[in-house]
Amino acid sequence: MIHANPRLLVIDDLFGRGTSSGPNRERDDLCAHFLWKDATEDAAAAASSQRVLRPKAEVVFCRAQVPVAAGVGDRVENDLHVALQSVRAGWQDALAAGRPPWAMVLLDLCFYTGLVTAQSDGNAPGMPPGRDGDDDPGKYFGMTLLNAIHREAPELPIVMFSSKPRAKVSLEFSRGGALGFIARDDANAPELLDDAIWLHGLMPDPEGEVVGHSLPVLLALREARRAARHRGNLLIRGERGTGKEVLARYAHRVSGSSTSPRPFVAVNSAILRTEIFSAELFGIEPRTATGVDGKSGLIESATGGDLFLDEIADMPAEAQAAILRVLQDRQITRLGARASRAVDVRFISATNAELESGATALRPDLLDRLRLGGTLWLPPLHERRADIPVLAMRFIREAEAQYGGAIQRSVDGEALQALLAHDWPGNIRELRSCLFDAVSRHPDVEHLVRGHLRLGQPVSQLSRPATDLDSRGREQRPVAGLNADPCGIEEALSAMARARFSPERIASWSGRLYDIQRTSSWLGARLLLAALDATKRRTPQHPAGIIQIHPAVKLITGDRTLTASRAADVIKRLLGPIEEELEGDLREALAVATRLRPKSPRSPSPHS
Amino acid sequence: MSSAVRYSSRQDINHDWLKNRWMPAIGKIVRVLEGAVEDTTACEEFARRLTTEFPGALAAVRQLSSRAENEASPRALFEEFPLSRCDDEMKAVLGRLVHEEWVARTGIGKKVAALDRAVRDAEVVAGATVSLLLDRDLSRQDREQVLVQMRAFQAACRELSARISALPDTVAP
């Protein structure tokens, strides 16, 4: 279940006090003013007759005094233990149980103690008039609470929330670990609190895209929101399969307005290979004379928004230098253009590399610029096991939707224990594959049991979900994994073959046909490049080898009867669409093919 | 009177009553009129409090204002050791000089006058507010008129609180 509203704990004597019956009028007024839903489990909340229509937060109140519901003649005393119990219930206990923890604690300063008199009770039922020292800034009980809570839960955000003067405690609350001070009587207090919750609060993603409410995830989400204020470049670190791109999309979402969406362009850095990175990154200027069509590069496409560079440590050195220049100059120049263009792009990069080890080829000066706005850490799944149940249900529902079954499954207790106990070296991606595999192999069961789970199987050996190009494009990068790893190519080809485009979302693919064609051409071109290299004729006079297009094409087509002129046709069809970007052996291969077959090849057939 | 002693009435009025109880109550009525909170008896209840509770609180603020110059003046230090050992004539002369210098330095007269103005304004706005709350049926058109009035009342109470806060809260040394 997604908790759209943050859960706050308000520790305050006046608003936290209980009643034997009837509402706490001051608490009701405060909740209405700040648009809170009173989620306190006490008689006062139960007796309230007001209803906040669109609450901004769910709030639990704590008096931090005993008795909680006092009457005339009762002696009210501060009680640190009561306050800490409330903190633990919504913090340590919630985190351990996989429930959303307190987003924030709002802490009062002055707590009145002493005997409840008829007069003090008449002013505010259950409130004592206060003793000497209660209102002394040097002895505020709120500061005692702050120190104790921060010592016990240092990551729990605490903001002082009082109508006492801030100046008298400003140094003490900072030293005590509070993140801010909101004057409750400020004319803009509700808006100031909204800002504080956004900036300091620990809240799950209300859209549910980033799944989970374990502390490391909540901290990462908070850093993403904080970074949205300055739009500095972000670096996301985490192992493979931890959801770095999903977090990048969250960072993008929270830094824009819903009314004017900004572009988010995702790219796998490994595709920015020497032969194509300039055209990919900077685009191509149209040339009327030669008929070359113009094309926006990735950076230009992301102007005003975010460019997500996945697997940044795999980026070739030339591309690194080019990105560095863009970061320095904030300008790009299209291939074939004379003038540069200004770009306003935030770079969000991701890597699973051990950057500190120095084993990567990532330039330190580039790295510094790419993480100028902060570093977000995503933990491996085995460090956020509390999120496994909610992640599991999410993936099971996705799998059920994908496989079209009518059955909604639950997870049997033993199966859940197995999921919780597994180490998940492939992280969330492995969990997802495991559950898709279980659902697809057992279409007619209502319960997933331990025997349905193939834990510890390599992801490539599980039945994989079809690539879903409709669901926010998460798997939409057909170039992912196209390196020397043949398994990667098999996976990518399989994913491309099964990809489907939703008519409802077709508008978001406007103009992408040529990208797909170009990428496809480059895939074939790199295959040809490898074949050309493998079939080179090396002699003492030519130690680097002389390219031979005929044997190279025969090798990659598997057609031993192929003639030289047909091989030339294959090369022209393959390299023609990317002619302007070719260099080295590929350029030479096309030149040889064109000399052999000066005319245009016939329309292509799959077997030609 | 010890120099560390605070004005208990100022504390009671400004922090406990005005800031902690009265301002959130006004805030709630604003939310009800905005349509963000449902509470069928809230406006009627608030109008009742406005006629029974508010005048008494304003009277207390007036008393606070009338006592402020006298009670916060450093002249009071002549009643405490060691200045209390001065003879009466010395106390009278020095006390007057100290008081006049303090009045000139702190501008206490202007602060008291500003507080008095804030009290009068709040009283006037409160009167108009209660009339509107009781007379109107809070249909959509009336609701917006009352909302404007409530916001004016909210501003008047904030000004009142700020003027009380501007008074010295201890006897100056």
GROMACS .gro file of C-alpha atoms in nm, chain A residues 14-15 25-26 28-35 49-54 56 108 110 112 122-124 129 135-137 162-165 168 184-188 190-191, chain B residues 6 10-12 14-32 34-41 45 48-49 53 154 158 161 165 169-170:
model
   82
   14LEU     CA    1  -0.123   2.130   2.469
   15PHE     CA    2  -0.205   1.954   2.140
   25ARG     CA    3  -1.034   2.156   2.073
   26GLU     CA    4  -0.686   2.306   2.031
   28ASP     CA    5  -0.869   2.005   1.617
   29ASP     CA    6  -0.798   2.370   1.539
   30LEU     CA    7  -0.432   2.298   1.468
   31CYS     CA    8  -0.516   2.003   1.243
   32ALA     CA    9  -0.764   2.212   1.047
   33HIS     CA   10  -0.521   2.502   1.013
   34PHE     CA   11  -0.237   2.279   0.886
   35LEU     CA   12  -0.472   2.041   0.696
   49SER     CA   13  -1.633   1.589   1.443
   50GLN     CA   14  -1.427   1.775   1.186
   51ARG     CA   15  -1.310   1.629   0.857
   52VAL     CA   16  -1.012   1.752   0.662
   53LEU     CA   17  -1.101   1.686   0.301
   54ARG     CA   18  -0.754   1.663   0.144
   56LYS     CA   19  -0.147   1.691   0.367
  108ASP     CA   20   0.747   2.174   2.098
  110CYS     CA   21   0.789   2.456   2.643
  112TYR     CA   22   0.391   2.312   3.139
  122GLY     CA   23  -1.086   2.644   3.266
  123ASN     CA   24  -0.845   2.799   3.017
  124ALA     CA   25  -0.751   2.467   2.857
  129PRO     CA   26  -0.037   2.654   3.490
  135ASP     CA   27   0.939   2.858   3.038
  136ASP     CA   28   1.313   2.914   3.083
  137PRO     CA   29   1.487   2.876   2.744
  162SER     CA   30   0.684   2.621   1.865
  163SER     CA   31   0.547   2.968   1.914
  164LYS     CA   32   0.833   3.056   2.147
  165PRO     CA   33   1.102   3.289   2.011
  168LYS     CA   34   1.669   3.207   2.225
  184ARG     CA   35   0.381   2.782   1.469
  185ASP     CA   36   0.225   3.130   1.473
  186ASP     CA   37   0.395   3.243   1.151
  187ALA     CA   38   0.147   3.364   0.891
  188ASN     CA   39   0.301   3.119   0.643
  190PRO     CA   40   0.156   2.574   0.681
  191GLU     CA   41   0.357   2.654   0.368
  614ARG     CA   42   0.877   3.776   3.360
  618ARG     CA   43   0.216   3.876   2.891
  619GLN     CA   44   0.314   3.511   2.877
  620ASP     CA   45  -0.042   3.402   2.945
  622ASN     CA   46   0.047   3.620   2.402
  623HIS     CA   47   0.185   3.268   2.402
  624ASP     CA   48  -0.078   3.062   2.576
  625TRP     CA   49  -0.395   3.227   2.462
  626LEU     CA   50  -0.328   3.427   2.145
  627LYS     CA   51  -0.064   3.214   1.972
  628ASN     CA   52  -0.149   2.865   2.095
  629ARG     CA   53  -0.524   2.874   2.113
  630TRP     CA   54  -0.678   3.171   1.942
  631MET     CA   55  -0.471   3.186   1.621
  632PRO     CA   56  -0.519   2.815   1.537
  633ALA     CA   57  -0.892   2.861   1.603
  634ILE     CA   58  -0.902   3.146   1.349
  635GLY     CA   59  -0.697   2.931   1.113
  636LYS     CA   60  -0.955   2.657   1.136
  637ILE     CA   61  -1.244   2.889   1.050
  638VAL     CA   62  -1.049   3.016   0.748
  639ARG     CA   63  -1.006   2.653   0.633
  640VAL     CA   64  -1.376   2.582   0.688
  642GLU     CA   65  -1.222   2.785   0.213
  643GLY     CA   66  -1.404   2.452   0.194
  644ALA     CA   67  -1.098   2.250   0.295
  645VAL     CA   68  -1.243   2.136   0.628
  646GLU     CA   69  -1.592   2.019   0.713
  647ASP     CA   70  -1.733   2.101   1.056
  648THR     CA   71  -2.097   2.203   1.064
  649THR     CA   72  -2.086   2.379   1.402
  653GLU     CA   73  -1.906   2.801   1.795
  656ARG     CA   74  -1.984   3.242   2.042
  657ARG     CA   75  -1.621   3.244   2.157
  661GLU     CA   76  -1.390   3.509   2.526
  762GLN     CA   77  -0.645   3.698   1.136
  766ARG     CA   78  -0.117   3.874   1.426
  769SER     CA   79   0.059   3.950   1.892
  773SER     CA   80   0.597   4.074   2.166
  777ASP     CA   81   0.964   4.101   2.880
  778THR     CA   82   1.205   4.169   3.164
   0.00000   0.00000   0.00000
